[in-house]
PDB file of C-alpha atoms in Angstrom:
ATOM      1  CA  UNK A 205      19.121  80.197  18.222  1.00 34.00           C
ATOM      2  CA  UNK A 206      18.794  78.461  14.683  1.00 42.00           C
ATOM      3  CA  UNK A 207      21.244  79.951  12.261  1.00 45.00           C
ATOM      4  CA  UNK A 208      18.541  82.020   9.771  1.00 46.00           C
ATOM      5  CA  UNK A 209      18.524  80.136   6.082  1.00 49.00           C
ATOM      6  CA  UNK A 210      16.152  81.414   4.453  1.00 54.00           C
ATOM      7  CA  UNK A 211      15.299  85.001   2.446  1.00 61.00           C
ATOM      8  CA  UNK A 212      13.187  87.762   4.354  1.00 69.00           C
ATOM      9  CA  UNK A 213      10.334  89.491   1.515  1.00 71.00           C
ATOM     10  CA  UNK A 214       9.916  93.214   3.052  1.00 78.00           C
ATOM     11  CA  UNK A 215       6.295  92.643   3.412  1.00 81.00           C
ATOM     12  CA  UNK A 216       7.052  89.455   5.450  1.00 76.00           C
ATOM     13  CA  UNK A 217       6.846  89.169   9.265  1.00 74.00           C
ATOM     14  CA  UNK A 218       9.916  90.601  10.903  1.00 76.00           C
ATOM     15  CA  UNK A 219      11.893  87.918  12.285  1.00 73.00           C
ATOM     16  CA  UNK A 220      12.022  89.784  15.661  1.00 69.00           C
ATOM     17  CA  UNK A 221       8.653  89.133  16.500  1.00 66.00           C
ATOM     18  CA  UNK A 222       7.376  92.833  16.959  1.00 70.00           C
ATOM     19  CA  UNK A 223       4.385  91.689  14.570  1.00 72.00           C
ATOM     20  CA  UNK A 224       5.031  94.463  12.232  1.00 80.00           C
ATOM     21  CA  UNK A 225       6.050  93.827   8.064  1.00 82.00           C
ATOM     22  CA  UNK A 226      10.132  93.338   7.754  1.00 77.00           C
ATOM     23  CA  UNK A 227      10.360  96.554   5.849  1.00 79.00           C
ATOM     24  CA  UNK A 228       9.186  98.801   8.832  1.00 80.00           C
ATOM     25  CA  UNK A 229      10.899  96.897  11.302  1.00 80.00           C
ATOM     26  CA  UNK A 230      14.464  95.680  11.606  1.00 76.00           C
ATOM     27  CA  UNK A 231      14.758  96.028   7.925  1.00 74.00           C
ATOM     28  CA  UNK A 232      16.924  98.725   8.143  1.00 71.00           C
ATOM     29  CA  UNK A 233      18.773  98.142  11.309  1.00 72.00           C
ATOM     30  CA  UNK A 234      22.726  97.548  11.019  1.00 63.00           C
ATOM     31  CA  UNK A 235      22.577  95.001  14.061  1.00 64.00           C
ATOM     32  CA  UNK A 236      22.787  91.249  13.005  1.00 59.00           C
ATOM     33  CA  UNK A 237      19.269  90.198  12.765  1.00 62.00           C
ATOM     34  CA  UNK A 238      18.954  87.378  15.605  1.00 67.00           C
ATOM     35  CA  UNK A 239      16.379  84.838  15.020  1.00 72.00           C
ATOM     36  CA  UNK A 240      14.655  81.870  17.111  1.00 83.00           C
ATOM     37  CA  UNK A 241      13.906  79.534  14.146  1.00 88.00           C
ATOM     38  CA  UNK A 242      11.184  77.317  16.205  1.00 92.00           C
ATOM     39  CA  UNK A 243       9.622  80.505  17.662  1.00 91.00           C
ATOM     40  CA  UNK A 244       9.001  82.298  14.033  1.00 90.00           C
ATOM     41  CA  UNK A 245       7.967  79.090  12.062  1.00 94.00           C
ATOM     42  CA  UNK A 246       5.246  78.688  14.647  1.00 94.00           C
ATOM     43  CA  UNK A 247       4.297  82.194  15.672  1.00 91.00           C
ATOM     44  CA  UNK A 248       3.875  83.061  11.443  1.00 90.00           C
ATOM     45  CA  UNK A 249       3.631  79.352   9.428  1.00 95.00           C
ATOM     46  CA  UNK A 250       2.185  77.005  12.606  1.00 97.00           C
ATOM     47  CA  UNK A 251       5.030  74.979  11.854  1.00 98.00           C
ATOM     48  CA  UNK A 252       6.578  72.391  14.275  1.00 97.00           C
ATOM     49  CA  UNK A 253      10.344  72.622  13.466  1.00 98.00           C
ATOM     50  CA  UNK A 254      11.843  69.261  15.325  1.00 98.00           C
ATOM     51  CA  UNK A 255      14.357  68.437  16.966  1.00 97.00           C
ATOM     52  CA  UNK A 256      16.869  65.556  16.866  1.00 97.00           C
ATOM     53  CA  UNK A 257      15.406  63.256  18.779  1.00 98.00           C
ATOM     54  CA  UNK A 258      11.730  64.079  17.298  1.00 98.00           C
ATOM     55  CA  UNK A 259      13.374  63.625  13.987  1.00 98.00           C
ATOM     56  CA  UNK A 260      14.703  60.117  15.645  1.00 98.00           C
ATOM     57  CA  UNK A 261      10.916  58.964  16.687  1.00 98.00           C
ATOM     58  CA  UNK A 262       9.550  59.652  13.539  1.00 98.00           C
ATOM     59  CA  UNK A 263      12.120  57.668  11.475  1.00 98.00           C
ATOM     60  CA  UNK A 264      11.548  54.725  13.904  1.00 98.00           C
ATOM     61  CA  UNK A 265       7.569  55.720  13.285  1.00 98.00           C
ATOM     62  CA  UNK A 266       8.775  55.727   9.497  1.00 97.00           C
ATOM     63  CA  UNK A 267      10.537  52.228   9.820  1.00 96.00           C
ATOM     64  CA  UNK A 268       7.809  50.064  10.880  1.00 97.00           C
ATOM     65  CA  UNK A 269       5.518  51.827   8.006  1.00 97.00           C
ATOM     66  CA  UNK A 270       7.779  49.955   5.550  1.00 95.00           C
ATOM     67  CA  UNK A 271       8.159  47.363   7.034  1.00 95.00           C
ATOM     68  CA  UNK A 272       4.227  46.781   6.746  1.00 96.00           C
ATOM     69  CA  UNK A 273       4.503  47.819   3.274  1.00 95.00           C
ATOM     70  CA  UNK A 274       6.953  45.199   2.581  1.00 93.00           C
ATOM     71  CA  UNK A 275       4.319  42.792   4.221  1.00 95.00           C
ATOM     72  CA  UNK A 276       1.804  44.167   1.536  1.00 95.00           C
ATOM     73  CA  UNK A 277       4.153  43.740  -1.636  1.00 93.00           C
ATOM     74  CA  UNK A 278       4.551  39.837  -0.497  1.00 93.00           C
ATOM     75  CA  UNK A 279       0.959  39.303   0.015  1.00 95.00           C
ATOM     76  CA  UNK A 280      -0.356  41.273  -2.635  1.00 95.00           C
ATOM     77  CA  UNK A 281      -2.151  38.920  -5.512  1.00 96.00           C
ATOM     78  CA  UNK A 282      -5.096  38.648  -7.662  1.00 97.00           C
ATOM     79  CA  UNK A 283      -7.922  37.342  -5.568  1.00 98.00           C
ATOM     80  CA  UNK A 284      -7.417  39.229  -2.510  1.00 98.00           C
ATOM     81  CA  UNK A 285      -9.864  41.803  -1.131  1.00 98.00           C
ATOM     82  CA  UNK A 286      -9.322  44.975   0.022  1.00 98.00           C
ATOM     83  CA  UNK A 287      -9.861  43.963   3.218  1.00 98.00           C
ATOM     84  CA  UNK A 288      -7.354  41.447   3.697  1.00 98.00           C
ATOM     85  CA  UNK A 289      -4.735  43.787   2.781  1.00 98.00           C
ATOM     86  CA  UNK A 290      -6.270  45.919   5.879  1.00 98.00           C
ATOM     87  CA  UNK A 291      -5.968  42.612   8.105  1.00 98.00           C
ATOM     88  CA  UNK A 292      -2.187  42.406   7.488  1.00 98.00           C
ATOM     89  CA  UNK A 293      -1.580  46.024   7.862  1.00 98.00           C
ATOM     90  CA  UNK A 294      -3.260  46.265  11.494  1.00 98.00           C
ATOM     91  CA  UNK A 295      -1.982  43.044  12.763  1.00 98.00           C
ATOM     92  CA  UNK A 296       1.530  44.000  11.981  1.00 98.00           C
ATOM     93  CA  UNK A 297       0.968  47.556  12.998  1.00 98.00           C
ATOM     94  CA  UNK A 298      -0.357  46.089  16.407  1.00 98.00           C
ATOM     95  CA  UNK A 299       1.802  43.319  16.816  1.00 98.00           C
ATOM     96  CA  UNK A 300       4.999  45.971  16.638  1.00 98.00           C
ATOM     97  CA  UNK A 301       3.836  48.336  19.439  1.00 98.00           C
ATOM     98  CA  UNK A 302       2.148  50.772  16.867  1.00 98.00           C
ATOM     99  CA  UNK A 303      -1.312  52.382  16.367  1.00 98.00           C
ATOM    100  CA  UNK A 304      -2.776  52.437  13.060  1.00 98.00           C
ATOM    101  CA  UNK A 305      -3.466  56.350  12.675  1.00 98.00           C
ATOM    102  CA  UNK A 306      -6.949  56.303  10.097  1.00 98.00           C
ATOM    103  CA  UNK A 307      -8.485  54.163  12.180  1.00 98.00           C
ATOM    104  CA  UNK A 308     -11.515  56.379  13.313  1.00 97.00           C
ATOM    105  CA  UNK A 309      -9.925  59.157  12.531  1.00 98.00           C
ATOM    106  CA  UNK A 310     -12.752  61.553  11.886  1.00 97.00           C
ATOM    107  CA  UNK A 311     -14.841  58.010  11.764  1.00 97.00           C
ATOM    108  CA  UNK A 312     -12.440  56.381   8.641  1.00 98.00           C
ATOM    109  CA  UNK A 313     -13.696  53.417   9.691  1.00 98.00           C
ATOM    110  CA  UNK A 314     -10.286  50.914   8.777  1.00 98.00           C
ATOM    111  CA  UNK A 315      -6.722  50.938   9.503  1.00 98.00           C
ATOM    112  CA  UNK A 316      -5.649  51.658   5.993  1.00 98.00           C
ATOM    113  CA  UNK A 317      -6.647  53.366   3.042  1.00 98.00           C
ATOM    114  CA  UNK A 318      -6.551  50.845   0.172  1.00 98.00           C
ATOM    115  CA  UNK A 319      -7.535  52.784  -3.207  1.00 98.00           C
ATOM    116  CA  UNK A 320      -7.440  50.678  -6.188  1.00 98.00           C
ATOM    117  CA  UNK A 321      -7.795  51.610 -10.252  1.00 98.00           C
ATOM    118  CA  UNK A 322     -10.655  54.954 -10.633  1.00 98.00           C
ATOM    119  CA  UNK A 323     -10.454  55.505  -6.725  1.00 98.00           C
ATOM    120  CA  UNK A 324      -7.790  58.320  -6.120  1.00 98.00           C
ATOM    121  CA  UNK A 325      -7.263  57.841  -2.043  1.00 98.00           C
ATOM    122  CA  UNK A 326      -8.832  57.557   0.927  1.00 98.00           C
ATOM    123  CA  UNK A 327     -10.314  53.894  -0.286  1.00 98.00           C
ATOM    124  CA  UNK A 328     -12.161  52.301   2.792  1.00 98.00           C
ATOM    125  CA  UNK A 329     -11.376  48.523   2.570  1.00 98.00           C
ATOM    126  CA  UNK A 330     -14.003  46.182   2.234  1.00 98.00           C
ATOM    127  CA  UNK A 331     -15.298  42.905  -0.237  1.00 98.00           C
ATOM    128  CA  UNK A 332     -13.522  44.355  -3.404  1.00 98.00           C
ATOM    129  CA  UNK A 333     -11.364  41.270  -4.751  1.00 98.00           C
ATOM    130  CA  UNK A 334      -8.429  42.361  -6.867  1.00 98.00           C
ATOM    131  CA  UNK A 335      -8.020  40.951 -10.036  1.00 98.00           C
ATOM    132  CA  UNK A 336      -4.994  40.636 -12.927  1.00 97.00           C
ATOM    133  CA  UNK A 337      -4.260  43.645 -14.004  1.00 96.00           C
ATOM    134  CA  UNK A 338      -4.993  46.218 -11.430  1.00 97.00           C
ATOM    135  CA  UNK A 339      -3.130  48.879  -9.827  1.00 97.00           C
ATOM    136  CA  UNK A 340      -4.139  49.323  -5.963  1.00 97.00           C
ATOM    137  CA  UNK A 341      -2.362  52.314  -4.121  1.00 97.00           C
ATOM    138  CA  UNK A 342      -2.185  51.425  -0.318  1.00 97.00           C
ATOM    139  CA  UNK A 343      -1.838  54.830   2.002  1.00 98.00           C
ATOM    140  CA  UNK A 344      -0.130  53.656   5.736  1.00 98.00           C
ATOM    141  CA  UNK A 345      -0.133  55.661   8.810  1.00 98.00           C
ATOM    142  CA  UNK A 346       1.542  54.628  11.761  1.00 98.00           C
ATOM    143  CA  UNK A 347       2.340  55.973  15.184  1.00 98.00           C
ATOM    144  CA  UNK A 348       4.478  54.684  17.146  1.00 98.00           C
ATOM    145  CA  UNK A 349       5.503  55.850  20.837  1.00 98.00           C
ATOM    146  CA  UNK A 350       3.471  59.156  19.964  1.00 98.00           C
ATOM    147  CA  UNK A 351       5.057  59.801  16.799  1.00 98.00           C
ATOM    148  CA  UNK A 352       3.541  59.651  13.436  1.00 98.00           C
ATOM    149  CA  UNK A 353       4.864  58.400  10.044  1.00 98.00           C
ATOM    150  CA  UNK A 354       3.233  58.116   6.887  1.00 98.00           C
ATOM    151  CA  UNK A 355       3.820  56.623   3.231  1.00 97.00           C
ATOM    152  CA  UNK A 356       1.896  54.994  -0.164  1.00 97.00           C
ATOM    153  CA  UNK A 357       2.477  53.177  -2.866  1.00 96.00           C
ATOM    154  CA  UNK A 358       0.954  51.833  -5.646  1.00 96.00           C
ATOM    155  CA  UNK A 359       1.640  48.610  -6.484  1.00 95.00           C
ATOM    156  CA  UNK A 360       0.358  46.070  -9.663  1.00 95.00           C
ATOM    157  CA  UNK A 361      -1.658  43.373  -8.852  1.00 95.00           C
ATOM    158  CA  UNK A 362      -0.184  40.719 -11.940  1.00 94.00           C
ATOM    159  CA  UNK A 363       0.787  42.067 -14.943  1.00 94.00           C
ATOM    160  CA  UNK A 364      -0.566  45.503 -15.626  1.00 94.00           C
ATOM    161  CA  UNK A 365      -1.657  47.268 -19.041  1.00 96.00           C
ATOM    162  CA  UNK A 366       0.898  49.159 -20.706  1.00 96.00           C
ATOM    163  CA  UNK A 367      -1.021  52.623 -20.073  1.00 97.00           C
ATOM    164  CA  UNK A 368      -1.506  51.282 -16.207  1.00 97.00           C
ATOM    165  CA  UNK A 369       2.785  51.049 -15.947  1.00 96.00           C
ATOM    166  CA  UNK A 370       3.081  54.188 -17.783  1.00 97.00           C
ATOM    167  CA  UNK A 371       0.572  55.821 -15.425  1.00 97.00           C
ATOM    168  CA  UNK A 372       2.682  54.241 -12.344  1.00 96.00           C
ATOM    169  CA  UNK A 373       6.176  55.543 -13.819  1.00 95.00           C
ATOM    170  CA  UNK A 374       5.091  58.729 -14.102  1.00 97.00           C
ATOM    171  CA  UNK A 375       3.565  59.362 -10.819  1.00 97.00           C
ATOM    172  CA  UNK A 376       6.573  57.893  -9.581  1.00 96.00           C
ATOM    173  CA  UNK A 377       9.077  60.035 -11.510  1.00 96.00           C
ATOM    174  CA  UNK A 378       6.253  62.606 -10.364  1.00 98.00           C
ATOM    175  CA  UNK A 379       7.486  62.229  -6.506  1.00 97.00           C
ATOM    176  CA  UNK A 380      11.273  62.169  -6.848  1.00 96.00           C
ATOM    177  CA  UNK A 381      11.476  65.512  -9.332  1.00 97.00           C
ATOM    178  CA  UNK A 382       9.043  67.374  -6.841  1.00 98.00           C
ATOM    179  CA  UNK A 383      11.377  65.991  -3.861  1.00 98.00           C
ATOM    180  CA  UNK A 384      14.506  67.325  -5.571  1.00 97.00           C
ATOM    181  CA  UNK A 385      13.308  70.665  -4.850  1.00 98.00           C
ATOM    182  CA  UNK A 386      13.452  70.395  -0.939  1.00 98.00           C
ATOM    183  CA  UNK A 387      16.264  72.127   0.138  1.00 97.00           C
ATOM    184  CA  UNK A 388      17.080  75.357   2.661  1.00 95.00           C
ATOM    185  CA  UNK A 389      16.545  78.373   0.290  1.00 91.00           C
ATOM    186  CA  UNK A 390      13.851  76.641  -2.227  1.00 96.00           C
ATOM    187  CA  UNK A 391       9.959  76.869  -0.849  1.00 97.00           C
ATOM    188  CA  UNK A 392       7.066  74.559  -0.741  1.00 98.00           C
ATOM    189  CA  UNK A 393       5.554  75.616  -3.743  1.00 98.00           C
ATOM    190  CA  UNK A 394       8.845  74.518  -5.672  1.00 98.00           C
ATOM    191  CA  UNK A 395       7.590  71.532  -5.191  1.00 98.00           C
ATOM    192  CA  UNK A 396       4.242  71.558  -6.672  1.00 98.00           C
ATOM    193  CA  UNK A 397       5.520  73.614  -9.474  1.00 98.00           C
ATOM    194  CA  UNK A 398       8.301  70.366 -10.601  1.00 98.00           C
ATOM    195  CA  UNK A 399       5.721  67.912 -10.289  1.00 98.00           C
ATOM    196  CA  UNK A 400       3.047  69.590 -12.245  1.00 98.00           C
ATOM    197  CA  UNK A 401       5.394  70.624 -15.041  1.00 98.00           C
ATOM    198  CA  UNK A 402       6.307  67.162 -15.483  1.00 98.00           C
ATOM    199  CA  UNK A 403       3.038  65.272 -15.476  1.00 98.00           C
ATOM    200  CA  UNK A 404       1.203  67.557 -17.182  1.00 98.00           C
ATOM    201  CA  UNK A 405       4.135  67.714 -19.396  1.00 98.00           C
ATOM    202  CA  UNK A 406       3.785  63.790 -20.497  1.00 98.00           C
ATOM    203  CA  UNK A 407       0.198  64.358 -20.635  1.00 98.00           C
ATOM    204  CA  UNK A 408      -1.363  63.240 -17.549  1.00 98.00           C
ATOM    205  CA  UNK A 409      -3.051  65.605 -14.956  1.00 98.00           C
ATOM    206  CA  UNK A 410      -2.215  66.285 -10.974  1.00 98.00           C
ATOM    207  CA  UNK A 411      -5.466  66.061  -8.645  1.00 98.00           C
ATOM    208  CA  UNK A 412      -5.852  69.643  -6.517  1.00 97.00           C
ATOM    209  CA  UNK A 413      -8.183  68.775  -4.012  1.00 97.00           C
ATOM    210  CA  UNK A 414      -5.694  66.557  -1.804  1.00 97.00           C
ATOM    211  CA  UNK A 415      -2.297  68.049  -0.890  1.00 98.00           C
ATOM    212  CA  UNK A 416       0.738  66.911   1.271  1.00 98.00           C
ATOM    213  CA  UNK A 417       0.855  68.193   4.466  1.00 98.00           C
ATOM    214  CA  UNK A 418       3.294  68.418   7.700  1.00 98.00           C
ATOM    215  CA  UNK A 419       3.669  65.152   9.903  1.00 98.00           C
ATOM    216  CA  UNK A 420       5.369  63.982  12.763  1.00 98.00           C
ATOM    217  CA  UNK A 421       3.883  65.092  16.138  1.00 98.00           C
ATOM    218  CA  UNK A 422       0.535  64.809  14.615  1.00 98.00           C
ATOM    219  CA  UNK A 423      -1.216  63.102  11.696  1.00 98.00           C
ATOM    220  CA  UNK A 424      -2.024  66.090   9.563  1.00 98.00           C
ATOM    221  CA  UNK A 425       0.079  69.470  10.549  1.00 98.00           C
ATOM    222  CA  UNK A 426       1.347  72.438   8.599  1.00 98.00           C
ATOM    223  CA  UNK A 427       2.397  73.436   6.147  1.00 98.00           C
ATOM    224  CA  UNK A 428       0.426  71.671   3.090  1.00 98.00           C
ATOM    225  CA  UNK A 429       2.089  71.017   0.141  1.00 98.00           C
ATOM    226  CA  UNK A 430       0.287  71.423  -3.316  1.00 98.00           C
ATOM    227  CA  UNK A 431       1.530  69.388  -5.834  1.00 98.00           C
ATOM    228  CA  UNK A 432       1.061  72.220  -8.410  1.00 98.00           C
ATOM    229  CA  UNK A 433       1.471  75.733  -8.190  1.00 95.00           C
ATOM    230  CA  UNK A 434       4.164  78.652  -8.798  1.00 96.00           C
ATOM    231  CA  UNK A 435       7.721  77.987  -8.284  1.00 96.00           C
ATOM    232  CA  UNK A 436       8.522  80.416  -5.412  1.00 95.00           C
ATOM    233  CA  UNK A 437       5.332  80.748  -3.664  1.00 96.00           C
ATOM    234  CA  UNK A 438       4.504  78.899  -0.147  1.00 95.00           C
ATOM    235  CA  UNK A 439       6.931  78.875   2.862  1.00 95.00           C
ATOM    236  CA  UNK A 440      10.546  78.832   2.575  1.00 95.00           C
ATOM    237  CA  UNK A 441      12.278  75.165   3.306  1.00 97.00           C
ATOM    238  CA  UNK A 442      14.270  75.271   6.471  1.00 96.00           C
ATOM    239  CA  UNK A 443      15.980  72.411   8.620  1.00 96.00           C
ATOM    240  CA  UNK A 444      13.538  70.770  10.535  1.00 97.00           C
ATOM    241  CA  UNK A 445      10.187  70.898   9.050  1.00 98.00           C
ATOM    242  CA  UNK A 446       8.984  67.585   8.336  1.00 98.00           C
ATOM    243  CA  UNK A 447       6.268  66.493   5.732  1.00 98.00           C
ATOM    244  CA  UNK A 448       4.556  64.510   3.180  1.00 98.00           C
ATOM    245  CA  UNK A 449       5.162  64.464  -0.443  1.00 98.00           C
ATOM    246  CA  UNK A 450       1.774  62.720  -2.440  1.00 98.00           C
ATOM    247  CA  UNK A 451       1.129  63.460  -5.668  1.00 98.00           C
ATOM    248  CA  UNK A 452      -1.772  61.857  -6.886  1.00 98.00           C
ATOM    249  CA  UNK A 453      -1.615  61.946 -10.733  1.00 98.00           C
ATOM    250  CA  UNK A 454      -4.592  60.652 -12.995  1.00 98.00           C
ATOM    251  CA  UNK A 455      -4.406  58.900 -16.514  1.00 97.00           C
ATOM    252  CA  UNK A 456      -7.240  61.146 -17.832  1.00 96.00           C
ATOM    253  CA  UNK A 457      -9.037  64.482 -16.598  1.00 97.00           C
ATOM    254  CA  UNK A 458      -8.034  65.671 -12.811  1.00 97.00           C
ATOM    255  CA  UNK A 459     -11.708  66.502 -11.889  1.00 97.00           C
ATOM    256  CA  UNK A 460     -13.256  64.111  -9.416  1.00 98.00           C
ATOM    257  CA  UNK A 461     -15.980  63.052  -7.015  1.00 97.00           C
ATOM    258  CA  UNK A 462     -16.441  61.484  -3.126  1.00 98.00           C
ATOM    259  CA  UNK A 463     -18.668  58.918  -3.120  1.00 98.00           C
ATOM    260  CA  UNK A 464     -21.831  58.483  -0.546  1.00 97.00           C
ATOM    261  CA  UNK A 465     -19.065  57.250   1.990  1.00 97.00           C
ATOM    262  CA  UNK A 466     -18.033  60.212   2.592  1.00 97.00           C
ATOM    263  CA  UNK A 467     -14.296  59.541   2.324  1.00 98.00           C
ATOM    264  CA  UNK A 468     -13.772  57.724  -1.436  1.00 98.00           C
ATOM    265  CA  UNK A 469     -12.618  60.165  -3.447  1.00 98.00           C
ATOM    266  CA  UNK A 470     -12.968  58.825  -7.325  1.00 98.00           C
ATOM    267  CA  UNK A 471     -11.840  60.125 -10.710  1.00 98.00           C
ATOM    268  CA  UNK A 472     -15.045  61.637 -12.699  1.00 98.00           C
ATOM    269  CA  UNK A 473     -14.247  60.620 -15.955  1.00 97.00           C
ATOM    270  CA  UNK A 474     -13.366  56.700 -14.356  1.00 97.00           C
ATOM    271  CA  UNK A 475      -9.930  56.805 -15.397  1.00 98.00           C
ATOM    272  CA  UNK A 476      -7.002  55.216 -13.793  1.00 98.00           C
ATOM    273  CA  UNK A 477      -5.448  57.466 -11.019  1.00 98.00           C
ATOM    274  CA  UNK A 478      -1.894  56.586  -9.072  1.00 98.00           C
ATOM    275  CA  UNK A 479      -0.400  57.754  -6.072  1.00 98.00           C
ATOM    276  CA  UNK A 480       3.145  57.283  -4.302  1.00 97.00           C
ATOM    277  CA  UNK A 481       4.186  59.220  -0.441  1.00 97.00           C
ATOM    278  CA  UNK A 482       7.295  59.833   1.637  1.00 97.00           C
ATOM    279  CA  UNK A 483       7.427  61.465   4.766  1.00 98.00           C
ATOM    280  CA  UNK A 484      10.797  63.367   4.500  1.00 98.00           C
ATOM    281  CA  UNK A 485      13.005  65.872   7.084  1.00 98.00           C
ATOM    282  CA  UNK A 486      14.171  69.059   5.535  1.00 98.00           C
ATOM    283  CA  UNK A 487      18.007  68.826   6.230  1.00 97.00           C
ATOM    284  CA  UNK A 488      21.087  71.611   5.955  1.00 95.00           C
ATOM    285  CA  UNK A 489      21.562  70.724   2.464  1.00 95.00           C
ATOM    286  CA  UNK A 490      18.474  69.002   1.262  1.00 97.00           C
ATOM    287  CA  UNK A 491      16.288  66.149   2.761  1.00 98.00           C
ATOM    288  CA  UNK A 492      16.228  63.327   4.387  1.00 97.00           C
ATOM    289  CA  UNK A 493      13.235  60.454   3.500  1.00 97.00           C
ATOM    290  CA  UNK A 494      12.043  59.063   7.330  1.00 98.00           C
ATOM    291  CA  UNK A 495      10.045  56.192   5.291  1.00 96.00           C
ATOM    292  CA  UNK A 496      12.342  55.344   2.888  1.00 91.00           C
ATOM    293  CA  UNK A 497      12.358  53.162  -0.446  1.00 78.00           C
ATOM    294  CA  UNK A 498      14.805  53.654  -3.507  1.00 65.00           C
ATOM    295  CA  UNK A 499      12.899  55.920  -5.909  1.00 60.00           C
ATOM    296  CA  UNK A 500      15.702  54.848  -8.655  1.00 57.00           C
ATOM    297  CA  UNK A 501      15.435  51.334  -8.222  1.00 48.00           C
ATOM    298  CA  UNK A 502      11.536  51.480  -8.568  1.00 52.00           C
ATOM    299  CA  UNK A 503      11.228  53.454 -11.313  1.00 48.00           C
ATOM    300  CA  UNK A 504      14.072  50.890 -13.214  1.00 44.00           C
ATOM    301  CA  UNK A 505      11.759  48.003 -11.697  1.00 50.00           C
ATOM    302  CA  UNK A 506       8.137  48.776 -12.805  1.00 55.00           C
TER     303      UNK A 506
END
């Protein structure tokens, strides 16, 4: 059995699995409480805790997303469309053993979601050229052997406005302060509460109608993760869950609307929006990214 790490409320679930609240259950006994990890987080959260060599499939899942996104960041120029950047993304995915995971996925009709400027995610790539001066956040999901891995980044096509790079830096610095609170002990909505504190905090505002959500063995699993919320609320961090981290952070008002599409979700008030992913394993003493890129180093880069 996993080793428990993580605080029982008395109105929780009992650990045990007897269905009834902690407090009229084993709350009182005087026997150590002996808890199956896997068993509780699915029976009460319908969480997937995974094991080592799960954890090993997604990070190779994870590899060959960055790897594609490296692809992207040397291709990426004014002039392009949307669609090329699609092109590279599912010939590389394809030419690596791997299956690009939107394509008609609930009929997203592309392998990629390419969301540039006023378009917040789920972009479906097309004619749009990029031009000097843009900011284009590209969203790639990849399985690979049956496991799934998923990360975005925005990126600057030339040389962007100053408000555009401020926008980026702060969506960045978003991600890494609301990944600082994964850890055993700390709970998902930790995590929406440090990212909403800071970008609301430098003036921007955090889009609630997309969330992060749990990844690995499927493309969109429990638990989600809000990226604003009460520090903590949600479901306790514990080894082995495995998610996303997203915030999508806009320059002006949060509000927004999906366009005829059915998948383009846009800001309302046109503004610039900006949006950066990991996929990341909870670990014994904090986390672990599977789709890795230096947060640091980008922020000191923009």
């Amino acid at each position: 059995m996993m080793q428990l790490l993580m605080k029982i409320g008395r109105n929780d679930p009992c650990p045990c699995g007897s269905g009834r609240k902690y407090k009229k259950c084993c709350a009182g006994s005087k026997e150590p409480l002996k808890v199956n990890m896997k068993d509780y987080y699915l029976r009460n959260y319908d969480i997937h805790l995974k094991t080592p060599e799960q954890i090993e499939g997604i990070r190779r899942a994870g590899r060959l997303v960055m790897e594609t996104h490296g692809l992207v960041a040397e291709s990426l120029k004014p002039g392009m469309t949307t669609d090329e950047i699609n092109d590279i993304v599912h010939r590389h995915t394809l030419k690596n053993g791997g299956i690009p995971a939107p394509l008609n996925y609930r009929g997203f009709p592309k392998s990629v979601c390419v969301s540039p400027n006023e378009i917040i995610c789920h972009g479906i790539p097309g004619e749009r050229v990029l031009v000097d001066g843009d900011i284009v956040n590209v969203d790639i999901t990849t399985i690979l052997d049956g496991y799934y891995a998923d990360a975005n980044y925005t990126y600057f096509v030339g040389t962007p406005s100053p408000g555009a790079r401020r926008l980026v830096e702060v969506t960045l610095e978003s991600l890494r302060r609301g990944l600082d609170m994964v850890r055993p002990g700390n709970t998902t909505g930790d995590i929406g509460w440090a990212i909403q504190r800071y970008a609301e905090g430098e003036g921007y505002s955090v889009v609630r109608e997309f969330v992060g959500h749990g990844v690995g063995l499927d493309f969109h699993e429990s638990p989600q993760i809000l990226h604003f919320g009460k520090k903590g609320t949600g479901v306790p961090l514990v080894p082995g869950m495995t998610f996303t981290v997203e915030p999508m952070v806009n320059l002006g008002k949060k509000e927004l609307y999906i366009l005829e599409d059915r998948w383009t979700a846009v800001t309302r008030d046109g503004g610039l929006s900006a949006q950066f992913e990991q996929t990341i394993v909870v670990t014994e003493d904090g986390y672990e990214s599977l789709t890795p890129f230096p947060l640091d180093a980008c922020i000191q880069n923009l």
